[in-house]
mmCIF file of C-alpha atoms and ligand atoms in Angstrom:
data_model
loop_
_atom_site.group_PDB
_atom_site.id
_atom_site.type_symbol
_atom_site.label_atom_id
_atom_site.label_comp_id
_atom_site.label_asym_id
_atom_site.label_seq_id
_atom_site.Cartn_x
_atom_site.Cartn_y
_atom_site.Cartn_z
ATOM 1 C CA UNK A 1 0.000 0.000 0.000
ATOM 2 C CA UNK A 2 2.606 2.119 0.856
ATOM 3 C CA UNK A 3 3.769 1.944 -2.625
ATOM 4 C CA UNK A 4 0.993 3.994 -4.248
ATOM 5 C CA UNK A 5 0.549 7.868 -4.388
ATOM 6 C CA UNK A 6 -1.692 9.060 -2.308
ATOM 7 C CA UNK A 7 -3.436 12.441 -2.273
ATOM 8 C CA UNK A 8 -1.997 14.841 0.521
ATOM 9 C CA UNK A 9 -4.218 14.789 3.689
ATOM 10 C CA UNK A 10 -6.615 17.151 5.391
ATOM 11 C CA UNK A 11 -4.227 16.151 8.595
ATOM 12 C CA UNK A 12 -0.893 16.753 6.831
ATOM 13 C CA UNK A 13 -1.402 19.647 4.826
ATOM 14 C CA UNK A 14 -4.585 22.093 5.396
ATOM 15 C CA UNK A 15 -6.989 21.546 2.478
ATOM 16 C CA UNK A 16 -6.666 25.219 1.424
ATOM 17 C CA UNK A 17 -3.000 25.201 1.042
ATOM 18 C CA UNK A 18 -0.148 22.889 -0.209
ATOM 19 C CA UNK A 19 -0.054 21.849 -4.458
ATOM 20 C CA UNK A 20 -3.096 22.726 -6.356
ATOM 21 C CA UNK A 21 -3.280 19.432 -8.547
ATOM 22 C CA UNK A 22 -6.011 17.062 -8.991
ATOM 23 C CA UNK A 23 -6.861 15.681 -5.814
ATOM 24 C CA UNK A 24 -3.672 17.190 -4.215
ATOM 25 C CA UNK A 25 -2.231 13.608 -5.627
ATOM 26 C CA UNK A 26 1.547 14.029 -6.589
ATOM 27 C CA UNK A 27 2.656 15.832 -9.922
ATOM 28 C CA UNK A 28 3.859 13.608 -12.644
ATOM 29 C CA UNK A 29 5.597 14.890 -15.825
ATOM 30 C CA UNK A 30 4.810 12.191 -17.960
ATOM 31 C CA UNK A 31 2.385 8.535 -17.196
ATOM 32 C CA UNK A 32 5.329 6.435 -16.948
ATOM 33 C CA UNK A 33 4.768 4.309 -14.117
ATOM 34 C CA UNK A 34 0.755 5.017 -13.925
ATOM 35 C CA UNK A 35 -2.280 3.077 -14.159
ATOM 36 C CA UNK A 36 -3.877 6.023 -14.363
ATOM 37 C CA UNK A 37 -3.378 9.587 -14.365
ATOM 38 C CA UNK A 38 -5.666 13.119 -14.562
ATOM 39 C CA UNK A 39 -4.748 15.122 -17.492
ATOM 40 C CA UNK A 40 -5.834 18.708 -18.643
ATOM 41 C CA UNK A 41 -6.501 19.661 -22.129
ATOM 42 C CA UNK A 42 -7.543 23.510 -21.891
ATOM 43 C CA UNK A 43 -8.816 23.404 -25.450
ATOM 44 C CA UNK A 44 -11.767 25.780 -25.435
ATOM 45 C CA UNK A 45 -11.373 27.520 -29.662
ATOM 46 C CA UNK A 46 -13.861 24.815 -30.483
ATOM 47 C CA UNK A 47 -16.834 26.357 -28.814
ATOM 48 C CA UNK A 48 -19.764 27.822 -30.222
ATOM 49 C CA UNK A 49 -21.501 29.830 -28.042
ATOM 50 C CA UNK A 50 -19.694 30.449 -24.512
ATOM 51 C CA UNK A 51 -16.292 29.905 -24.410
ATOM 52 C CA UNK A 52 -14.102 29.433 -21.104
ATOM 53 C CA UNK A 53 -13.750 25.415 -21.123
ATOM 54 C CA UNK A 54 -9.661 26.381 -21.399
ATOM 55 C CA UNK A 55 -9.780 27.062 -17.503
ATOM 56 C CA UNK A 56 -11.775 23.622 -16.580
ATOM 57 C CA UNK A 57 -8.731 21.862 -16.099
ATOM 58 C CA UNK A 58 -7.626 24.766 -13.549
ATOM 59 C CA UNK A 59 -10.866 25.146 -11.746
ATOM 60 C CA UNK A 60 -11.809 21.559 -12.019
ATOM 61 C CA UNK A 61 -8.306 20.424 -9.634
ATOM 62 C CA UNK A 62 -8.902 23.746 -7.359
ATOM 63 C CA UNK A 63 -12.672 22.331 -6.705
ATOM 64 C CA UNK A 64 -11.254 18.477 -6.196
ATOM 65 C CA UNK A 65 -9.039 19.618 -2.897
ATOM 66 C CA UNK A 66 -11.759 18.051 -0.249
ATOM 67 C CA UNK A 67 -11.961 14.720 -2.515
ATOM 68 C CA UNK A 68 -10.553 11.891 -0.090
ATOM 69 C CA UNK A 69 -9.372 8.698 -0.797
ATOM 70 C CA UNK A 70 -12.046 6.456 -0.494
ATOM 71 C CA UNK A 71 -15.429 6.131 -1.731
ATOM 72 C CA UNK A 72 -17.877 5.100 1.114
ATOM 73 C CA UNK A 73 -21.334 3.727 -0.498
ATOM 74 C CA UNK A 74 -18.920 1.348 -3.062
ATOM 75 C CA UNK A 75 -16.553 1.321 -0.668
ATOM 76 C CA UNK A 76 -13.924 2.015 -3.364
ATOM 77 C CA UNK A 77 -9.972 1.886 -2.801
ATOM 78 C CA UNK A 78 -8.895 3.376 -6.141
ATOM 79 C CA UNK A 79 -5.549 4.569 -4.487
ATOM 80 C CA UNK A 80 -4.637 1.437 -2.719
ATOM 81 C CA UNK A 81 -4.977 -0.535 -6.142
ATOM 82 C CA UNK A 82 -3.739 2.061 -9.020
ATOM 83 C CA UNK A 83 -0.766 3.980 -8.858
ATOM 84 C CA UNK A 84 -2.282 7.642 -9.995
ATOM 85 C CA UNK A 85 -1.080 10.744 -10.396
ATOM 86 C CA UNK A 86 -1.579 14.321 -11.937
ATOM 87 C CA UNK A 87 0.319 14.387 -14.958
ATOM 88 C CA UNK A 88 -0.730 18.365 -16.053
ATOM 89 C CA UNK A 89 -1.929 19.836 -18.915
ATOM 90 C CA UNK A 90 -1.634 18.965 -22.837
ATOM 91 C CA UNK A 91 0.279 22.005 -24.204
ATOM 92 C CA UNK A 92 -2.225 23.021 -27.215
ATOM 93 C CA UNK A 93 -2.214 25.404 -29.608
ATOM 94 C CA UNK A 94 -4.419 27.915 -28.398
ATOM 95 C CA UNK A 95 -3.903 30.309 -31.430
ATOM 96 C CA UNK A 96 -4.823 26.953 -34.228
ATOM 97 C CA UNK A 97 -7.497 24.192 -33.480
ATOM 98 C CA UNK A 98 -6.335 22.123 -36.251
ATOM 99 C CA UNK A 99 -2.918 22.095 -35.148
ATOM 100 C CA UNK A 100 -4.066 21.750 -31.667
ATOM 101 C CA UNK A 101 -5.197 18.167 -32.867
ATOM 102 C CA UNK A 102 -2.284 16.114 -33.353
ATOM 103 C CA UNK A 103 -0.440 17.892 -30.375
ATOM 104 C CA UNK A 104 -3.563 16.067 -28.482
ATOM 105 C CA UNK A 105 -3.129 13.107 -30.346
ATOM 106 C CA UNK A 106 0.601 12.389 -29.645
ATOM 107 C CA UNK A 107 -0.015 13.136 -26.192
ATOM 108 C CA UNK A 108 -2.632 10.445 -25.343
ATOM 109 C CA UNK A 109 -0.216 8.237 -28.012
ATOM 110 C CA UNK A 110 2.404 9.098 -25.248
ATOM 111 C CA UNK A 111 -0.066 8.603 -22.611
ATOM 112 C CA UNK A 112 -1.182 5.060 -23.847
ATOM 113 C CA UNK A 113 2.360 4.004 -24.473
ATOM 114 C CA UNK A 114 2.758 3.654 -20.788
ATOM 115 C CA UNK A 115 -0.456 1.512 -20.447
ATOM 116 C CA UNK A 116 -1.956 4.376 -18.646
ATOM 117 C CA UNK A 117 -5.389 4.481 -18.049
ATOM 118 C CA UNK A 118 -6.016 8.488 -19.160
ATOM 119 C CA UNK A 119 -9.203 10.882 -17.329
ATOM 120 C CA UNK A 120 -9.199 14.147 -19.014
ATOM 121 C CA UNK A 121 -10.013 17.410 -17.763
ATOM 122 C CA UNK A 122 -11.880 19.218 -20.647
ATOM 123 C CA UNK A 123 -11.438 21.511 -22.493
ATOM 124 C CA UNK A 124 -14.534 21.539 -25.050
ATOM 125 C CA UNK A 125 -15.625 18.650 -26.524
ATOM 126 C CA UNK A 126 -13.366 18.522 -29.627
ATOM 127 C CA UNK A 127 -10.801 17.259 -27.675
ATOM 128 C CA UNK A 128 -12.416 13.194 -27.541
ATOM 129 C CA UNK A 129 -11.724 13.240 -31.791
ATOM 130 C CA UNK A 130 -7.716 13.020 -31.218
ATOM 131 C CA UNK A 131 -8.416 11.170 -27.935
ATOM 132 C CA UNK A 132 -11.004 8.604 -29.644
ATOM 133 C CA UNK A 133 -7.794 8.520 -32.671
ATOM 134 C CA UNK A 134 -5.355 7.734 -29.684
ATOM 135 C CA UNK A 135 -7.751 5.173 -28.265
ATOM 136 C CA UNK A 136 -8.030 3.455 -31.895
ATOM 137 C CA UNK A 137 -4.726 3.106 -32.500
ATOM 138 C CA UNK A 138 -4.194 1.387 -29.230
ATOM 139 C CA UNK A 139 -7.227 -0.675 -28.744
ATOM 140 C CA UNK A 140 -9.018 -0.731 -32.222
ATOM 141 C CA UNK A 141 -12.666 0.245 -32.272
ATOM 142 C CA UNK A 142 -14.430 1.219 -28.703
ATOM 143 C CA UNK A 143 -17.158 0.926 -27.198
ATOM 144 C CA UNK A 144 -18.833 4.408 -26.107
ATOM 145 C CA UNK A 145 -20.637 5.361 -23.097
ATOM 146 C CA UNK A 146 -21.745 9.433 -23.974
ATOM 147 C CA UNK A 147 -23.051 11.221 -21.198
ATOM 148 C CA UNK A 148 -24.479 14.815 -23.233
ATOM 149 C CA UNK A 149 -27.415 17.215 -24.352
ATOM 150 C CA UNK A 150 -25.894 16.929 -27.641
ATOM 151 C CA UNK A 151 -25.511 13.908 -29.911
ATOM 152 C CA UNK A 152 -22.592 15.989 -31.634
ATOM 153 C CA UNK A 153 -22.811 14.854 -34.513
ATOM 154 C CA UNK A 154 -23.078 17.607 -36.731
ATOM 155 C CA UNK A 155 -21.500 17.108 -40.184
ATOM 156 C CA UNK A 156 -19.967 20.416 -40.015
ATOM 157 C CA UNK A 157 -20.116 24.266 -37.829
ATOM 158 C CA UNK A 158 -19.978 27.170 -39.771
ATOM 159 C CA UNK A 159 -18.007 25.224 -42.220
ATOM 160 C CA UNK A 160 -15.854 24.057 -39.888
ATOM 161 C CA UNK A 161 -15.256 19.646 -39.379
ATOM 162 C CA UNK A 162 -13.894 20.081 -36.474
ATOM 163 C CA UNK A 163 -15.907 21.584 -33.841
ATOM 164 C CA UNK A 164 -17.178 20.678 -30.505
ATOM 165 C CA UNK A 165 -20.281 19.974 -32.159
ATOM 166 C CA UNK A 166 -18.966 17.761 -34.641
ATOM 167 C CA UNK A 167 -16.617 14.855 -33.003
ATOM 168 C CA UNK A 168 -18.399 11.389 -32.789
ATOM 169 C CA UNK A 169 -19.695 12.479 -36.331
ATOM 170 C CA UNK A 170 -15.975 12.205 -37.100
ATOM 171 C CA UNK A 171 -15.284 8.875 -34.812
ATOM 172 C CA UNK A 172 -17.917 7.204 -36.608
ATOM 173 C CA UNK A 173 -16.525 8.271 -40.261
ATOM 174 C CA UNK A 174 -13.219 7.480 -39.394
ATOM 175 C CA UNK A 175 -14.055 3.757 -37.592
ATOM 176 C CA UNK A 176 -12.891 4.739 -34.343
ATOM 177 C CA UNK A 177 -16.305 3.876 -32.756
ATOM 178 C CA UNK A 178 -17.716 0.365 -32.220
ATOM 179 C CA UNK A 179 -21.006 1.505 -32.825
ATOM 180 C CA UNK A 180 -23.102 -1.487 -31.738
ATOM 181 C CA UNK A 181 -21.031 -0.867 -28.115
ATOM 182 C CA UNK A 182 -22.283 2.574 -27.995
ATOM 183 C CA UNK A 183 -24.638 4.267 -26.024
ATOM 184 C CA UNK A 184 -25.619 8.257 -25.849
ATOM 185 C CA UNK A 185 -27.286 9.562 -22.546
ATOM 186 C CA UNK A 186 -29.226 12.664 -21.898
ATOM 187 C CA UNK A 187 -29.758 14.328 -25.486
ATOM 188 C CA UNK A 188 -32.727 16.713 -25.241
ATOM 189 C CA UNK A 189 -33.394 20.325 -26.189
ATOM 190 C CA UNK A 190 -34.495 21.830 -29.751
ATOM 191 C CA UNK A 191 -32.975 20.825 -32.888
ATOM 192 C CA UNK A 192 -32.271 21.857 -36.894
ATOM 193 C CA UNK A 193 -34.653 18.915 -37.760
ATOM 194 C CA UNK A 194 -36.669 15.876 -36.361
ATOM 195 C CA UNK A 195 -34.616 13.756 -37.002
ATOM 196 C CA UNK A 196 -30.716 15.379 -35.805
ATOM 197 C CA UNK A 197 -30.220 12.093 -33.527
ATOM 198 C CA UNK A 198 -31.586 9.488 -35.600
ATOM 199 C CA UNK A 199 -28.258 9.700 -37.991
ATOM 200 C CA UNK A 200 -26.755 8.643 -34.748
ATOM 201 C CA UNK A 201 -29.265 5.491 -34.464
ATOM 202 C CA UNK A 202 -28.401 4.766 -38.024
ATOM 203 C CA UNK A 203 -24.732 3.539 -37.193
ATOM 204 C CA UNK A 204 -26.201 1.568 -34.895
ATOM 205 C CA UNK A 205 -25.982 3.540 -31.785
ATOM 206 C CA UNK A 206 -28.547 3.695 -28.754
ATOM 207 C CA UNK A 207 -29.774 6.842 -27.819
ATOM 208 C CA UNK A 208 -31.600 7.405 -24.666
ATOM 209 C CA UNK A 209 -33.236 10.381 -24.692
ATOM 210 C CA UNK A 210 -33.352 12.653 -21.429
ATOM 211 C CA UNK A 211 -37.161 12.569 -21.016
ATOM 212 C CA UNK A 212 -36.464 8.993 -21.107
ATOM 213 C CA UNK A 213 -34.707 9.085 -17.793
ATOM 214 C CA UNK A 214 -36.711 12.121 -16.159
ATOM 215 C CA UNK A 215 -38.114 10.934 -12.696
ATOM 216 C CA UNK A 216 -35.799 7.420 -12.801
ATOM 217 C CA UNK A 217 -33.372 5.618 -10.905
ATOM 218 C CA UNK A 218 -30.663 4.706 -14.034
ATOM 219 C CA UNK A 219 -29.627 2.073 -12.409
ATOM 220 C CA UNK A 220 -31.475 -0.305 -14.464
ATOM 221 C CA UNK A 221 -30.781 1.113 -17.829
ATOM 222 C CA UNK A 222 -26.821 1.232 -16.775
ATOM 223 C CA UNK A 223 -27.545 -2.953 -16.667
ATOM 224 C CA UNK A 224 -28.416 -2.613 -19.925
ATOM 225 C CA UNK A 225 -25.638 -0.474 -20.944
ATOM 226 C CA UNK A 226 -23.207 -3.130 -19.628
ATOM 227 C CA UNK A 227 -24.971 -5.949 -21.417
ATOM 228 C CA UNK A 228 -25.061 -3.879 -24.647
ATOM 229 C CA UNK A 229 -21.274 -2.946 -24.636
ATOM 230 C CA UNK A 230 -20.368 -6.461 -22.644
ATOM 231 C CA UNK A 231 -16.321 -7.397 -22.692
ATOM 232 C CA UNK A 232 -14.017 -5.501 -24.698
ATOM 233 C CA UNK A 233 -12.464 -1.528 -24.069
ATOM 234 C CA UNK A 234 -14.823 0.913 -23.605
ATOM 235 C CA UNK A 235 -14.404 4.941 -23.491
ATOM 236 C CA UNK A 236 -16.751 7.355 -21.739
ATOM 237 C CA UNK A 237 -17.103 11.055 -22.538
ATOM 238 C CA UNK A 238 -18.992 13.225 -20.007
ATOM 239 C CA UNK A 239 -19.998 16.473 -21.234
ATOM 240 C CA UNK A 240 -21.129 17.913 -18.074
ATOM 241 C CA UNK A 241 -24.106 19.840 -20.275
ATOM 242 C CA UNK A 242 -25.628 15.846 -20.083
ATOM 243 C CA UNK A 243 -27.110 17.586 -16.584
ATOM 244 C CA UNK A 244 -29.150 20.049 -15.904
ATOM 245 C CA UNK A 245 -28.137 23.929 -16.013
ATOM 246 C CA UNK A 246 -29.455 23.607 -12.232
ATOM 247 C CA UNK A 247 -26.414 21.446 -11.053
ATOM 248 C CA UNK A 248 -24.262 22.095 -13.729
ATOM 249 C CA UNK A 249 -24.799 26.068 -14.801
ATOM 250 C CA UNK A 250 -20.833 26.488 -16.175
ATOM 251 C CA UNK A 251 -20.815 25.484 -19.169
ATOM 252 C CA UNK A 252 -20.995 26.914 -22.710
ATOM 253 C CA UNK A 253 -24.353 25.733 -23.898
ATOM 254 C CA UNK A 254 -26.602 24.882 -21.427
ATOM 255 C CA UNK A 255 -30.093 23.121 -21.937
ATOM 256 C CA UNK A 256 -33.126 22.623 -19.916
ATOM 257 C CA UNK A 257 -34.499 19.586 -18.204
ATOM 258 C CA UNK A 258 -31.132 17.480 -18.061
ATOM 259 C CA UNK A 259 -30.394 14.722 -15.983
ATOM 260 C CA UNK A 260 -29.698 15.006 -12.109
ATOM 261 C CA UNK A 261 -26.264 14.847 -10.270
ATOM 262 C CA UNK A 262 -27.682 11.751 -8.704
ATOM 263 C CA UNK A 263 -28.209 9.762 -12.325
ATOM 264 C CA UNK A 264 -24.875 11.166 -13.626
ATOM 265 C CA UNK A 265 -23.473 9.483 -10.208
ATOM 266 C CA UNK A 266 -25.185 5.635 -11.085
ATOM 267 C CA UNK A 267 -24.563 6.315 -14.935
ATOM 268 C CA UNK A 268 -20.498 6.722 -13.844
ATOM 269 C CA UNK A 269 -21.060 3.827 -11.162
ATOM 270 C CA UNK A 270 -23.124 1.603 -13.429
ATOM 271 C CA UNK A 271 -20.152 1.156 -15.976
ATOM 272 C CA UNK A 272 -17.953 -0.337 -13.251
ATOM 273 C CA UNK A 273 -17.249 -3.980 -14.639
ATOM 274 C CA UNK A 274 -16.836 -2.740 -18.207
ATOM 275 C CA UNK A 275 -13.122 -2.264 -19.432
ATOM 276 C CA UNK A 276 -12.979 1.422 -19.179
ATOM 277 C CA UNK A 277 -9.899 2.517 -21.262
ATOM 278 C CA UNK A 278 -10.167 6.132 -20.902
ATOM 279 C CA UNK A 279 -12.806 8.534 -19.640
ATOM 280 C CA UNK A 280 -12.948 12.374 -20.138
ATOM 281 C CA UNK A 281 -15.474 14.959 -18.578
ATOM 282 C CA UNK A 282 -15.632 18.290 -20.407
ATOM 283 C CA UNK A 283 -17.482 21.281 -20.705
ATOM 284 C CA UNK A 284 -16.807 23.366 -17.738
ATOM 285 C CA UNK A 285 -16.462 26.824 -18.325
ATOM 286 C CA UNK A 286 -15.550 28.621 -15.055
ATOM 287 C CA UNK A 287 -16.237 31.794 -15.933
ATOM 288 C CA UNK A 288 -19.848 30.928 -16.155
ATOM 289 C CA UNK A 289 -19.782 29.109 -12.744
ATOM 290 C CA UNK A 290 -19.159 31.656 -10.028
ATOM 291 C CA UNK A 291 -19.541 29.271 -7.315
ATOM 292 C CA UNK A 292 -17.599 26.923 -8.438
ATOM 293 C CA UNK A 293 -20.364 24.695 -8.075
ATOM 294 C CA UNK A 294 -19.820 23.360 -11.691
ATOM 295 C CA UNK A 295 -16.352 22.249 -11.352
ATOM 296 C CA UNK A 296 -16.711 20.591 -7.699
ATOM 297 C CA UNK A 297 -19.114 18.438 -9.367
ATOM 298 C CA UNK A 298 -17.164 17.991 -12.397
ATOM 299 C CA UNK A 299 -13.987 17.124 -10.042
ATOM 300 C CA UNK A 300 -16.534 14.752 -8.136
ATOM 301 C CA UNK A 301 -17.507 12.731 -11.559
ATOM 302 C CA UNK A 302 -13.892 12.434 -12.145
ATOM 303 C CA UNK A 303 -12.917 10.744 -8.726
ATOM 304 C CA UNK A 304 -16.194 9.090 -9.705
ATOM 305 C CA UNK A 305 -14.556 7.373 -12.920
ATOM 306 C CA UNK A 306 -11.355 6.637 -11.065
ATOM 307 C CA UNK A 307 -13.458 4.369 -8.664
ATOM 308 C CA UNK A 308 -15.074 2.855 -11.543
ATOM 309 C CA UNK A 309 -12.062 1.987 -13.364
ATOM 310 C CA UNK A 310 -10.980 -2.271 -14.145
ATOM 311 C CA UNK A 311 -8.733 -3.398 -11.238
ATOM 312 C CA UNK A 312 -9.802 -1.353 -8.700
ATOM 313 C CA UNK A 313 -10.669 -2.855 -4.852
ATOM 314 C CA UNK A 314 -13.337 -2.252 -2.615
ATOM 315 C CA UNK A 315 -13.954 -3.134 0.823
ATOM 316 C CA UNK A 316 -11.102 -4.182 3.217
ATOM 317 C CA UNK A 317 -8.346 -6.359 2.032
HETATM 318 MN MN1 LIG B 1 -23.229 19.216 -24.930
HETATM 319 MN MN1 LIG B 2 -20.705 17.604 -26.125
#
C-alpha cells in the first residue's frame, strides 16, 4: 500500500494550502509508471456559443481539494490498487485548433504508451476526436458510453469539421467507434430537424433520450448499458451539459431539463465492470460558474470514474 501515491491529507497539509493538482495527488511529468493519471486539455477555440472550457482543467483540480481517498457507499480503494497521479496539462495550440489536434493526439499516443489508463479534464468537446484517434490506435474500435445534451454529430459548424459539435460524427466516419457498443445519454433540447439524432441510431448507436430518464433511478438502464457494450475496451465522454443547467450552470451551452447529479453518479457507477480505457469529462467553463459549483461536481464525476475503473478494490483487504 505504501507503494501507491496518495493524495496529501486534510491532517498533513490544510486543504486550502499545499499543491493545487487534482486531488492534491503528486505531480507527474509524464504517465510512466501510472495506471492512471488526470490530465488537462484547456482546449476551449472549439466552442460555439460560450467559451471558457480552457480554464476547466484549472478550476476543475482547485474544486477536487476536499476529494478523499475512499469512496464510502462502493466502498472504493482506487488509491490502494492504481498507482495515480496528476500528470498536467496537454500544451495546445491555443492560437490553431487544427494544429491543436495532433499535439492532443501524440499526447494520449504518449499517454497510452505507458499503459496508462487516461481521465481528461476538458477543455470543449473537440478534444475526444484526437483522444477517440489515440484510443483506436491502441485498442481498435471502442465501445462508447456518452453522457451529453448533444448527440454531436453535426456534419460540419460554420463550415468548420472540427468543432465541438462535430466529433463522434468524425469517430464514426473514421471507424474509431464500435457503434453497436455505444450508447448516448441525456440528449434533449431543440434541434435543426426531427430527425438530428436518428443519424446517430443509423450507425447503430442507442440513444436514450433525457425525457427517457426524467423521474428514474438509471440504475437499471446502466444494466443494460453493460450488457449492450459487454467485454471488450470501452471509453466514456462526459460532457457535463448531459445535466441540468441547475447542477451544472458552467458550461458553454446549457439546456433545460437534463439529468440530475444523482443519475450522472449511477450512470459513472453503473459502468464499473466494463473495461474502461479512458474517460474524459468536459465542458466546464468557469467563468460561467461563479460558485464553483460546476467544477466541484465535475472534479466529483472524475474521482467518480477513477473508482469505476478495471482493477480497482473495494472493501477491506
Ligand atoms: Mn453538450
Ligand atoms: Mn458535447
Amino acid at each position: 500500500m505504501a507503494t501507491h501515491h496518495q493524495p496529501l491529507g486534510g491532517n498533513q497539509m490544510p486543504r486550502f494550502a499545499g499543491p493545487a493538482t487534482m486531488m492534491r495527488l503528486p505531480q507527474f511529468a509524464s504517465a510512466a509508471g501510472l495506471d492512471a493519471c488526470f490530465v488537462g486539455v484547456p482546449l476551449d477555440i472549439g466552442t460555439s456559443l460560450r467559451a471558457g472550457a480552457r480554464f476547466g482543467p484549472r478550476d476543475i483540480r482547485q474544486n477536487s481539494v476536499l476529494i478523499r481517498p475512499y469512496l464510502m457507499a462502493t466502498r472504493a480503494r482506487p488509491f490502494d490498487s492504481l498507482q495515480v497521479a496528476d500528470i498536467g496539462d496537454v500544451a495546445i495550440n491555443t492560437f490553431n485548433l487544427e494544429k491543436s489536434i495532433p499535439i492532443i493526439e501524440r499526447a494520449y499516443d504518449e499517454i497510452l504508451g505507458h499503459g496508462c489508463v487516461p481521465l481528461t479534464m476538458g477543455g470543449d468537446h473537440t478534444i475526444v476526436l484526437p483522444i477517440l484517434r489515440a484510443m483506436y490506435r491502441k485498442h481498435g474500435p471502442v465501445g462508447l458510453v456518452h453522457v451529453d445534451a448533444h448527440a454531436d454529430v453535426n456534419d460540419e459548424m460554420f463550415g468548420e469539421r472540427i468543432a465541438h459539435g462535430t466529433p463522434f460524427r468524425r469517430a464514426v466516419e473514421e471507424g474509431l467507434l464500435d457503434c453497436k457498443r455505444a450508447v448516448q445519454i441525456g440528449l434533449r433540447a431543440t434541434g435543426y430537424g426531427p430527425d438530428d439524432f436518428d443519424w446517430t441510431r443509423r450507425q447503430g448507436m442507442r440513444v436514450v433520450q433525457a425525457e427517457e430518464c426524467w423521474h428514474r433511478s438509471l440504475v437499471p438502464l446502466m444494466t443494460e448499458v453493460r450488457a449492450q457494450l459487454g467485454k471488450g475496451p470501452v471509453y466514456m465522454s462526459f460532457d457535463i451539459d448531459g445535466l441540468d443547467p441547475a447542477f451544472a450552470p458552467g458550461t458553454g451551452t446549457p439546456e433545460i431539463g437534463g439529468l440530475t447529479t444523482i443519475q450522472g453518479m449511477e450512470i459513472i457507477r453503473g459502468c464499473t465492470g466494463l473495461d474502461l480505457v479512458g474517460c474524459d469529462l468536459v465542458e466546464v467553463s468557469p467563468p460561467y460558474d461563479p460558485f464553483g459549483t460546476t467544477s466541484l461536481l465535475a472534479a466529483n464525476l472524475l474521482y467518480e470514474m477513477l473508482c469505476a475503473l478495471p482493477g480497482v478494490k473495494r472493501g477491506v483487504g
